[in-house]
Short mmCIF file of C-alpha atoms and ligand atoms in Angstrom, two decimals:
data_model
loop_
_atom_site.label_atom_id
_atom_site.label_comp_id
_atom_site.label_asym_id
_atom_site.label_seq_id
_atom_site.Cartn_x
_atom_site.Cartn_y
_atom_site.Cartn_z
CA MET A 1 -75.39 21.95 34.96
CA LYS A 2 -74.58 25.18 36.69
CA HIS A 3 -77.95 25.43 38.41
CA THR A 4 -78.36 25.74 42.13
CA ILE A 5 -81.36 24.04 43.73
CA SER A 6 -83.24 27.36 43.75
CA GLU A 7 -82.43 28.05 40.10
CA LEU A 8 -83.45 24.58 39.04
CA ARG A 9 -86.77 24.92 40.85
CA ALA A 10 -87.38 28.25 39.14
CA ALA A 11 -86.54 26.70 35.77
CA TYR A 12 -89.05 23.90 36.42
CA ALA A 13 -91.70 26.41 37.47
CA SER A 14 -91.24 28.56 34.35
CA GLY A 15 -91.22 25.50 32.11
CA ASP A 16 -87.63 26.18 30.92
CA THR A 17 -86.71 22.62 31.77
CA THR A 18 -88.15 19.47 33.31
CA PRO A 19 -86.73 16.95 35.79
CA THR A 20 -86.29 14.47 32.94
CA GLU A 21 -84.30 16.97 30.87
CA ALA A 22 -82.28 18.06 33.87
CA ILE A 23 -81.29 14.50 34.73
CA ARG A 24 -80.37 13.73 31.13
CA SER A 25 -78.27 16.86 30.89
CA LEU A 26 -76.57 16.12 34.21
CA SER A 27 -75.79 12.61 33.07
CA GLU A 28 -74.24 13.94 29.84
CA THR A 29 -72.03 16.31 31.81
CA ILE A 30 -71.01 13.49 34.13
CA VAL A 31 -70.01 11.34 31.15
CA SER A 32 -68.06 14.13 29.44
CA ARG A 33 -66.43 15.66 32.52
CA ASP A 34 -66.21 13.29 35.44
CA GLY A 35 -63.63 11.02 33.79
CA ASP A 36 -61.03 13.68 34.65
CA ILE A 37 -62.37 14.25 38.16
CA GLY A 38 -63.48 10.86 39.45
CA GLY A 39 -66.14 12.27 41.74
CA TYR A 40 -68.79 9.67 40.95
CA LEU A 41 -68.46 5.95 41.64
CA SER A 42 -71.64 5.29 39.65
CA HIS A 43 -74.91 6.83 38.57
CA ASP A 44 -78.08 5.06 37.53
CA LEU A 45 -79.71 7.09 34.77
CA GLU A 46 -82.66 4.76 34.14
CA THR A 47 -83.86 4.68 37.73
CA ALA A 48 -83.54 8.45 38.06
CA LEU A 49 -85.46 9.00 34.82
CA ALA A 50 -88.23 6.69 36.03
CA GLU A 51 -88.46 8.73 39.24
CA ALA A 52 -88.28 12.03 37.33
CA ALA A 53 -91.34 11.04 35.32
CA HIS A 54 -93.40 11.16 38.53
CA ALA A 55 -91.74 14.18 40.16
CA ASP A 56 -94.09 16.36 42.18
CA LEU A 57 -92.90 19.89 41.45
CA ALA A 58 -95.08 21.37 44.18
CA LYS A 59 -92.83 19.83 46.83
CA PRO A 60 -89.89 21.81 48.28
CA LEU A 61 -87.27 19.75 46.38
CA GLY A 62 -89.62 18.46 43.68
CA GLY A 63 -87.64 16.80 40.86
CA VAL A 64 -84.25 17.97 42.18
CA PRO A 65 -81.47 15.37 41.75
CA ILE A 66 -79.20 15.06 44.79
CA ALA A 67 -75.92 13.09 44.71
CA ILE A 68 -75.26 10.85 47.71
CA LYS A 69 -71.95 10.05 49.40
CA ASP A 70 -71.33 6.35 49.00
CA LEU A 71 -71.90 5.52 52.66
CA ILE A 72 -75.60 6.47 52.86
CA ASN A 73 -78.05 3.70 51.99
CA VAL A 74 -80.42 4.28 49.07
CA LYS A 75 -82.68 1.31 48.41
CA GLY A 76 -81.60 -0.59 45.31
CA HIS A 77 -78.37 1.42 44.86
CA PRO A 78 -74.87 0.08 45.50
CA CYS A 79 -73.27 1.27 48.76
CA SER A 80 -69.55 0.52 48.93
CA CYS A 81 -68.13 3.20 51.27
CA ALA A 82 -65.44 3.29 48.56
CA SER A 83 -64.10 0.04 50.01
CA LYS A 84 -63.16 -3.17 48.27
CA MET A 85 -64.87 -4.79 51.23
CA LEU A 86 -68.28 -3.77 49.86
CA HIS A 87 -67.66 -2.74 46.25
CA GLY A 88 -69.57 -5.08 43.97
CA HIS A 89 -70.83 -7.00 47.00
CA TYR A 90 -73.57 -4.90 48.48
CA THR A 91 -76.82 -3.28 47.35
CA SER A 92 -78.80 -1.33 49.93
CA PRO A 93 -82.01 -3.11 50.95
CA TYR A 94 -83.51 0.05 52.48
CA ASP A 95 -83.47 3.87 52.45
CA ALA A 96 -81.59 5.80 55.13
CA THR A 97 -83.86 8.21 57.00
CA VAL A 98 -82.28 11.20 55.22
CA ILE A 99 -83.14 9.56 51.89
CA ARG A 100 -86.72 8.87 52.97
CA LYS A 101 -86.96 12.53 53.97
CA LEU A 102 -85.40 13.74 50.71
CA ARG A 103 -87.93 11.65 48.79
CA GLU A 104 -90.77 13.06 50.89
CA ALA A 105 -89.54 16.52 49.89
CA GLY A 106 -89.66 15.42 46.23
CA ALA A 107 -85.90 15.01 45.57
CA ILE A 108 -84.36 12.26 43.45
CA PRO A 109 -81.22 10.54 44.80
CA PHE A 110 -78.91 10.46 41.79
CA GLY A 111 -75.37 9.09 41.79
CA ARG A 112 -72.94 7.69 44.34
CA ALA A 113 -70.19 10.11 45.33
CA ASN A 114 -66.57 9.00 45.79
CA MET A 115 -65.01 9.28 49.27
CA ASP A 116 -62.17 8.10 51.47
CA GLU A 117 -62.73 4.46 52.39
CA PHE A 118 -65.26 4.31 55.25
CA ALA A 119 -64.86 8.13 55.51
CA MET A 120 -61.34 7.84 56.92
CA GLY A 121 -59.17 10.53 55.40
CA SER A 122 -58.78 14.15 54.42
CA SER A 123 -57.79 13.87 50.76
CA ASN A 124 -59.97 11.20 49.15
CA GLU A 125 -56.73 9.34 48.41
CA ASN A 126 -57.91 6.51 50.65
CA SER A 127 -60.72 5.62 48.26
CA GLY A 128 -60.38 1.91 47.52
CA ILE A 129 -62.03 2.42 44.13
CA GLN A 130 -60.60 5.42 42.28
CA ILE A 131 -58.73 8.69 42.60
CA CYS A 132 -60.74 11.89 42.97
CA ARG A 133 -59.24 15.17 41.77
CA ASN A 134 -59.80 18.79 42.64
CA PRO A 135 -61.71 20.45 39.76
CA TRP A 136 -59.67 23.67 40.22
CA ASP A 137 -56.38 21.83 39.70
CA THR A 138 -56.53 18.16 38.83
CA ASP A 139 -53.04 17.50 40.28
CA ARG A 140 -54.45 18.32 43.71
CA ILE A 141 -56.65 16.64 46.26
CA PRO A 142 -60.31 17.68 46.56
CA GLY A 143 -60.18 17.14 50.33
CA GLY A 144 -61.91 14.38 52.22
CA SER A 145 -63.57 12.34 53.19
CA SER A 146 -66.55 13.73 51.21
CA GLY A 147 -64.14 14.63 48.37
CA GLY A 148 -66.40 13.24 45.65
CA SER A 149 -69.44 15.15 46.93
CA ALA A 150 -67.48 18.43 46.94
CA ALA A 151 -65.76 17.83 43.60
CA ILE A 152 -68.98 17.06 41.70
CA VAL A 153 -70.83 20.08 43.09
CA ALA A 154 -67.79 22.24 42.24
CA SER A 155 -67.52 20.85 38.72
CA ASP A 156 -71.26 21.30 38.04
CA THR A 157 -71.80 17.58 37.54
CA ALA A 158 -74.20 17.69 40.50
CA ILE A 159 -76.75 20.25 41.67
CA ALA A 160 -76.04 19.44 45.32
CA ALA A 161 -74.88 16.48 47.39
CA LEU A 162 -75.06 14.88 50.80
CA GLY A 163 -71.87 14.12 52.68
CA SER A 164 -70.96 13.13 56.21
CA ASP A 165 -68.72 14.89 58.72
CA THR A 166 -66.98 13.03 61.55
CA GLY A 167 -64.00 15.34 61.91
CA GLY A 168 -64.39 17.86 59.09
CA SER A 169 -65.32 15.66 56.15
CA ILE A 170 -67.99 18.02 54.82
CA ARG A 171 -66.38 21.37 55.66
CA GLN A 172 -62.80 20.63 54.56
CA PRO A 173 -63.57 19.33 51.03
CA ALA A 174 -66.13 22.14 50.63
CA SER A 175 -63.36 24.62 51.47
CA HIS A 176 -60.87 22.99 49.08
CA CYS A 177 -63.35 22.84 46.19
CA GLY A 178 -64.97 26.27 46.66
CA VAL A 179 -68.48 25.15 47.65
CA VAL A 180 -70.66 25.43 50.76
CA GLY A 181 -70.56 22.57 53.28
CA LEU A 182 -72.63 22.36 56.46
CA LYS A 183 -72.11 20.03 59.41
CA PRO A 184 -75.26 20.04 61.52
CA THR A 185 -75.32 19.83 65.31
CA TYR A 186 -74.93 16.26 66.57
CA GLY A 187 -78.50 14.94 66.87
CA ARG A 188 -80.02 17.36 64.34
CA VAL A 189 -80.07 14.77 61.53
CA SER A 190 -80.80 11.05 61.80
CA ARG A 191 -77.87 8.70 61.27
CA PHE A 192 -80.12 5.73 60.51
CA GLY A 193 -78.84 4.22 57.28
CA LEU A 194 -75.47 6.00 57.41
CA VAL A 195 -72.68 3.42 57.58
CA ALA A 196 -71.09 4.21 60.93
CA PHE A 197 -67.48 5.35 61.26
CA ALA A 198 -67.43 6.98 64.73
CA SER A 199 -70.98 7.02 66.04
CA SER A 200 -70.56 9.78 68.62
CA LEU A 201 -69.14 12.15 65.98
CA ASP A 202 -70.81 11.33 62.63
CA GLN A 203 -73.40 13.70 61.15
CA ILE A 204 -74.87 13.86 57.64
CA GLY A 205 -75.06 17.27 55.95
CA PRO A 206 -75.30 19.12 52.63
CA LEU A 207 -72.65 20.25 50.13
CA THR A 208 -74.11 22.92 47.85
CA LYS A 209 -73.33 25.89 45.60
CA THR A 210 -74.98 28.42 47.91
CA THR A 211 -75.93 28.85 51.56
CA GLU A 212 -79.58 29.06 50.56
CA ASP A 213 -79.34 25.59 49.04
CA ALA A 214 -77.69 24.32 52.22
CA ALA A 215 -80.66 25.69 54.18
CA ARG A 216 -83.10 23.96 51.83
CA LEU A 217 -81.39 20.60 52.15
CA LEU A 218 -80.96 20.90 55.91
CA GLN A 219 -84.65 21.74 56.18
CA ALA A 220 -85.53 18.53 54.37
CA ILE A 221 -83.25 16.12 56.28
CA SER A 222 -83.50 17.46 59.87
CA GLY A 223 -85.61 16.21 62.72
CA HIS A 224 -86.05 13.47 65.29
CA ASP A 225 -86.14 9.88 64.08
CA GLU A 226 -87.31 7.07 66.32
CA ARG A 227 -84.84 4.80 64.52
CA ASP A 228 -81.88 6.85 65.79
CA SER A 229 -82.02 7.45 69.52
CA THR A 230 -79.25 10.05 69.26
CA SER A 231 -81.40 12.27 67.04
CA LEU A 232 -82.99 14.88 69.26
CA LYS A 233 -86.58 16.04 69.57
CA GLU A 234 -85.64 19.66 68.98
CA PRO A 235 -88.16 21.45 66.70
CA VAL A 236 -86.94 22.22 63.17
CA PRO A 237 -87.04 25.98 62.51
CA ASP A 238 -87.68 27.50 59.09
CA TYR A 239 -84.04 27.74 57.98
CA VAL A 240 -84.79 29.34 54.63
CA ALA A 241 -86.91 32.08 56.20
CA ALA A 242 -84.03 33.03 58.52
CA LEU A 243 -81.72 33.82 55.62
CA GLY A 244 -82.87 37.32 54.86
CA GLN A 245 -82.27 38.75 58.34
CA ASP A 246 -79.29 41.05 58.77
CA ILE A 247 -76.41 40.32 61.12
CA ALA A 248 -76.06 43.71 62.79
CA GLY A 249 -74.99 43.22 66.38
CA LEU A 250 -74.12 39.54 65.96
CA LYS A 251 -71.11 38.75 68.12
CA ILE A 252 -68.41 36.69 66.46
CA GLY A 253 -65.45 35.18 68.34
CA LEU A 254 -62.03 34.70 66.75
CA PRO A 255 -60.20 31.88 68.56
CA LYS A 256 -56.58 32.93 68.91
CA GLU A 257 -55.45 29.28 68.78
CA TYR A 258 -56.92 28.99 65.24
CA PHE A 259 -54.90 31.91 63.88
CA ALA A 260 -51.56 30.73 65.22
CA GLU A 261 -48.48 29.01 63.88
CA GLY A 262 -48.93 26.67 60.94
CA LEU A 263 -51.59 28.72 59.19
CA ASN A 264 -50.70 29.40 55.55
CA PRO A 265 -50.36 33.19 55.02
CA GLN A 266 -52.62 33.22 51.95
CA VAL A 267 -55.34 31.32 53.79
CA ARG A 268 -54.96 33.64 56.76
CA ALA A 269 -55.27 36.70 54.52
CA ALA A 270 -58.46 35.41 52.87
CA VAL A 271 -60.06 34.55 56.22
CA GLU A 272 -59.06 37.88 57.81
CA THR A 273 -60.54 39.77 54.87
CA ALA A 274 -63.74 37.76 55.29
CA VAL A 275 -63.86 38.67 58.98
CA LYS A 276 -63.54 42.37 58.05
CA GLN A 277 -66.42 41.89 55.63
CA LEU A 278 -68.55 40.43 58.42
CA GLU A 279 -67.67 43.48 60.51
CA SER A 280 -68.72 45.81 57.73
CA LEU A 281 -72.07 44.02 57.71
CA GLY A 282 -72.53 44.98 61.34
CA ALA A 283 -71.10 41.99 63.20
CA GLU A 284 -68.97 42.66 66.23
CA THR A 285 -65.79 40.58 66.53
CA VAL A 286 -63.81 39.74 69.62
CA GLU A 287 -60.79 37.55 70.30
CA ILE A 288 -61.60 34.43 72.29
CA SER A 289 -59.62 31.44 73.53
CA LEU A 290 -60.27 27.72 73.09
CA PRO A 291 -57.37 26.62 75.31
CA ASN A 292 -57.71 22.87 74.78
CA THR A 293 -57.34 23.11 70.99
CA GLU A 294 -53.83 21.65 71.16
CA HIS A 295 -55.25 18.34 72.42
CA ALA A 296 -58.03 18.04 69.83
CA VAL A 297 -56.16 16.02 67.20
CA ALA A 298 -54.91 13.47 69.73
CA VAL A 299 -58.31 13.14 71.39
CA TYR A 300 -60.11 12.78 68.08
CA TYR A 301 -57.76 10.11 66.75
CA ILE A 302 -58.25 8.05 69.92
CA ILE A 303 -62.04 8.33 70.12
CA ALA A 304 -62.71 8.05 66.38
CA THR A 305 -60.45 5.01 65.96
CA ALA A 306 -61.87 3.33 69.09
CA GLU A 307 -65.41 3.69 67.76
CA ALA A 308 -64.35 2.67 64.26
CA SER A 309 -62.71 -0.53 65.52
CA ALA A 310 -66.03 -1.53 67.08
CA ASN A 311 -68.21 -0.38 64.17
CA LEU A 312 -66.11 -2.11 61.52
CA ALA A 313 -66.10 -5.45 63.35
CA ARG A 314 -69.27 -6.34 61.44
CA PHE A 315 -67.32 -6.60 58.19
CA ASP A 316 -66.04 -10.11 58.73
CA GLY A 317 -66.82 -11.80 55.44
CA VAL A 318 -69.77 -13.65 56.96
CA ARG A 319 -72.69 -11.25 56.59
CA TYR A 320 -71.32 -8.39 54.55
CA GLY A 321 -68.94 -7.93 51.73
CA HIS A 322 -65.73 -9.51 50.59
CA ARG A 323 -65.14 -13.11 51.56
CA ALA A 324 -61.71 -14.76 51.23
CA ALA A 325 -61.54 -17.80 48.98
CA ASN A 326 -61.01 -21.29 50.43
CA PRO A 327 -60.33 -20.44 54.09
CA GLU A 328 -58.59 -23.10 56.14
CA ASP A 329 -60.74 -22.49 59.19
CA LEU A 330 -62.94 -19.77 60.71
CA LEU A 331 -60.03 -17.69 62.00
CA ASP A 332 -58.31 -17.82 58.63
CA HIS A 333 -61.63 -16.78 57.05
CA TYR A 334 -61.89 -13.68 59.29
CA LYS A 335 -58.25 -12.74 58.97
CA ARG A 336 -57.99 -12.99 55.23
CA SER A 337 -61.42 -11.52 54.46
CA ARG A 338 -60.53 -8.43 56.48
CA ALA A 339 -56.92 -8.23 55.32
CA GLU A 340 -57.99 -8.40 51.68
CA GLY A 341 -61.10 -6.23 51.95
CA PHE A 342 -59.82 -3.23 53.93
CA GLY A 343 -57.28 -0.67 52.71
CA GLU A 344 -54.16 0.44 54.60
CA GLU A 345 -55.65 3.45 56.41
CA VAL A 346 -58.72 1.54 57.56
CA LYS A 347 -56.49 -1.22 58.94
CA ARG A 348 -54.29 1.35 60.67
CA ARG A 349 -57.37 2.86 62.37
CA ILE A 350 -58.79 -0.52 63.43
CA ILE A 351 -55.45 -1.49 64.96
CA LEU A 352 -55.08 1.88 66.74
CA GLY A 353 -58.67 1.74 67.98
CA THR A 354 -58.34 -1.82 69.23
CA TYR A 355 -55.15 -0.86 71.04
CA VAL A 356 -56.61 2.16 72.88
CA LEU A 357 -59.60 0.07 73.99
CA SER A 358 -57.57 -2.93 75.15
CA SER A 359 -57.40 -3.74 78.83
CA GLY A 360 -54.39 -2.06 80.37
CA TYR A 361 -54.52 0.84 77.89
CA TYR A 362 -58.21 1.71 78.12
CA ASP A 363 -57.75 4.02 81.14
CA ALA A 364 -54.55 5.55 79.83
CA TYR A 365 -55.88 6.42 76.38
CA TYR A 366 -59.61 6.03 75.81
CA LEU A 367 -60.87 7.15 79.20
CA ARG A 368 -58.44 10.06 79.27
CA ALA A 369 -59.45 11.12 75.80
CA GLN A 370 -63.09 11.17 76.93
CA LYS A 371 -62.16 13.44 79.82
CA VAL A 372 -60.29 15.83 77.56
CA ARG A 373 -63.22 15.75 75.15
CA THR A 374 -65.32 17.15 78.00
CA LEU A 375 -62.78 19.96 78.47
CA ILE A 376 -62.95 20.76 74.76
CA ARG A 377 -66.73 20.88 74.94
CA GLU A 378 -66.50 23.18 77.95
CA ASP A 379 -64.19 25.52 76.01
CA PHE A 380 -67.01 26.00 73.50
CA THR A 381 -69.71 26.36 76.14
CA LYS A 382 -67.66 29.12 77.72
CA ALA A 383 -66.96 30.78 74.38
CA PHE A 384 -70.64 30.71 73.41
CA SER A 385 -71.55 32.44 76.66
CA GLN A 386 -69.70 35.45 75.20
CA VAL A 387 -70.34 35.19 71.45
CA ASP A 388 -73.04 34.01 69.01
CA LEU A 389 -70.70 32.49 66.44
CA ILE A 390 -67.04 31.63 65.98
CA ALA A 391 -65.10 32.39 62.76
CA SER A 392 -61.91 30.66 61.64
CA PRO A 393 -60.11 28.99 58.76
CA VAL A 394 -61.29 25.49 57.76
CA SER A 395 -57.96 24.04 56.75
CA PRO A 396 -54.47 25.37 57.52
CA THR A 397 -53.36 25.18 53.86
CA PRO A 398 -54.78 25.24 50.34
CA PRO A 399 -55.41 21.79 48.79
CA PHE A 400 -52.11 19.92 48.55
CA ARG A 401 -50.77 17.79 45.71
CA LEU A 402 -52.00 14.25 45.21
CA GLY A 403 -49.49 11.97 46.91
CA GLU A 404 -47.82 14.76 48.91
CA LYS A 405 -48.85 13.53 52.37
CA LEU A 406 -49.60 9.90 51.64
CA ASP A 407 -46.51 8.60 53.45
CA ASP A 408 -47.06 10.81 56.47
CA PRO A 409 -50.36 9.99 58.20
CA LEU A 410 -49.52 12.30 61.10
CA ALA A 411 -49.16 15.34 58.81
CA MET A 412 -52.49 14.39 57.26
CA TYR A 413 -54.13 14.13 60.72
CA LEU A 414 -52.70 17.47 61.87
CA ALA A 415 -54.40 19.24 58.97
CA ASP A 416 -57.75 18.48 60.66
CA ILE A 417 -56.90 20.82 63.53
CA TYR A 418 -59.60 23.47 62.89
CA THR A 419 -62.47 21.11 62.10
CA ILE A 420 -62.41 18.20 64.54
CA SER A 421 -63.19 20.13 67.73
CA ALA A 422 -66.69 20.93 66.44
CA ASN A 423 -67.40 17.20 66.19
CA LEU A 424 -65.93 16.50 69.64
CA ALA A 425 -68.14 19.27 71.07
CA GLY A 426 -71.19 18.28 68.98
CA ILE A 427 -71.75 21.83 67.67
CA CYS A 428 -72.67 22.93 64.13
CA GLY A 429 -70.34 24.43 61.51
CA ILE A 430 -70.25 25.62 57.94
CA SER A 431 -67.62 26.37 55.31
CA VAL A 432 -68.38 29.12 52.79
CA PRO A 433 -66.10 30.19 49.92
CA CYS A 434 -64.08 33.26 50.99
CA GLY A 435 -61.41 33.70 48.37
CA PHE A 436 -58.50 32.10 46.57
CA ALA A 437 -54.91 31.39 47.53
CA GLU A 438 -52.05 31.87 45.08
CA THR A 439 -50.27 28.55 45.52
CA GLU A 440 -46.83 27.67 44.22
CA GLY A 441 -47.00 25.21 41.36
CA ALA A 442 -50.80 25.31 41.13
CA ALA A 443 -52.52 25.75 37.79
CA ARG A 444 -54.45 28.72 39.22
CA PRO A 445 -55.34 30.20 42.62
CA LEU A 446 -57.11 27.64 44.79
CA PRO A 447 -60.31 28.06 46.83
CA VAL A 448 -60.29 28.96 50.53
CA GLY A 449 -63.22 28.50 52.90
CA LEU A 450 -64.32 30.52 55.90
CA GLN A 451 -65.50 28.39 58.80
CA LEU A 452 -68.32 29.60 61.02
CA LEU A 453 -69.16 27.55 64.11
CA GLY A 454 -72.46 27.84 65.96
CA LYS A 455 -74.04 26.81 69.25
CA PRO A 456 -75.80 23.44 69.51
CA PHE A 457 -78.92 23.80 67.33
CA GLY A 458 -77.69 27.25 66.29
CA GLU A 459 -77.96 26.49 62.56
CA THR A 460 -80.26 29.48 62.06
CA ASP A 461 -77.58 31.98 63.12
CA LEU A 462 -74.95 30.06 61.20
CA LEU A 463 -76.92 30.12 57.95
CA ARG A 464 -77.98 33.72 58.42
CA ALA A 465 -74.38 34.92 58.83
CA ALA A 466 -73.05 32.70 56.03
CA HIS A 467 -75.78 33.93 53.70
CA ALA A 468 -75.23 37.60 54.55
CA TYR A 469 -71.50 37.18 53.93
CA GLU A 470 -72.04 35.28 50.70
CA GLN A 471 -74.52 37.82 49.33
CA SER A 472 -72.03 40.61 49.92
CA THR A 473 -69.22 38.83 48.03
CA ASP A 474 -68.72 37.12 44.70
CA TRP A 475 -66.65 34.10 45.69
CA HIS A 476 -69.43 31.52 45.48
CA ARG A 477 -70.19 32.59 41.91
CA GLN A 478 -66.71 31.65 40.65
CA ARG A 479 -66.88 28.26 38.96
CA ALA A 480 -64.16 25.70 38.33
CA PHE A 481 -65.48 25.10 34.81
CA ALA A 482 -66.43 28.11 32.69
N1 LIG B 1 -60.06 13.63 58.25
C1 LIG B 1 -60.71 13.07 59.38
C2 LIG B 1 -60.38 11.60 59.49
O1 LIG B 1 -59.63 11.15 58.71
C3 LIG B 1 -62.18 13.31 59.31
C4 LIG B 1 -62.93 12.32 58.50
C5 LIG B 1 -64.41 12.54 58.53
O2 LIG B 1 -64.90 13.60 58.97
N2 LIG B 1 -65.13 11.52 58.12
O3 LIG B 1 -60.86 10.91 60.33
#
């Protein structure tokens, strides 16, 4: 189904289709198309049809099916985090707050989107369940960790999806698959019911076909939640209403460290053309500096792994998930349940995280990383005293080949360079389609995303600029499947 959320709502209103028909048609496309992509881990047609029968079309997302990354709890649905630890072992007993809010807005959670195991990865190759492919070239990665969410929106087997972004996991796959991906400000959206990877960095956000749809989903899921003390009591503006405003006079910073060595020339060209387009719409651009960028990858991979090692301690074979057969004693039970249940990358992160938190190394690594995190945050505070938004690439290269970086975790980590700082600083960011890169060996030119970063709770400016850019270009209308 090619429909955006707005188009689907219009089709419901005019009587062209109904939620029941839309869900049936979506399910047929999933069955015929997703075998080659692998973006869905499962979808429950019967439950969705039962909900569609009672859809309230007067609500903002009335009868709109939304696919959910497989680490957000939806009552009665499986939730595996694409891990053998939970796959086949766990059904959510409750709705995450974002799901409760989606339901209040009339939406229907439909389908579990593939991902890197426990959201650790940038290529979706760490999924413990199945490979996910880029719909533009099925020999290539869709990005990660919300690779499934991006791939199904891009291949029109979903109208829109929710993902999560700890270090780029919404923006990077959105960029690689040619869709819109928004990471809200830390504290904008409740994390209650999101399986935690790195709690000080995780945020849930939308992956959609247009910026307008991103605004609609953000509108529905935002706001304070007493069940998540890190969600803030900041009022929720009317994001959709802000879209029409022009961007004349908006000041956009171009961080020189994000346009430096290592940036693929085709990606650079697409992003620079996009910046010119923003200028022609009346934005003013100025070079800025984020001097601590060079430390961001190291800091992120210390803090994120430290938090992950604590968060994943709960998967011990006692309460949740996979349990080893016939353990000799309790220690053997823990060891084997975890060794068998977790994949390689998850184990690597738990070991790294445990190491940087261990006595003797805590001060040298974890504490130092926290201090540098403060410097990175201060870089942004300083930058945002001069500019309203920051523009940059999302990923240094077009989507790479499946398997290409699997043996080189460091190369994989380094590719997160432009996205992770936003999570360390807690600010908001979006990726919007801004062109295609001719890539050697690729079946066709591959999508490139433009990243815009905004001040804390600056989603209105972010969406307004992304929308203005999008409306003046044609990139978001190009589809992977004709
Ligand atoms: N690629 C990053 C990582 O592997 C980010 C993942 C994410 O945002 N969940 O940790």
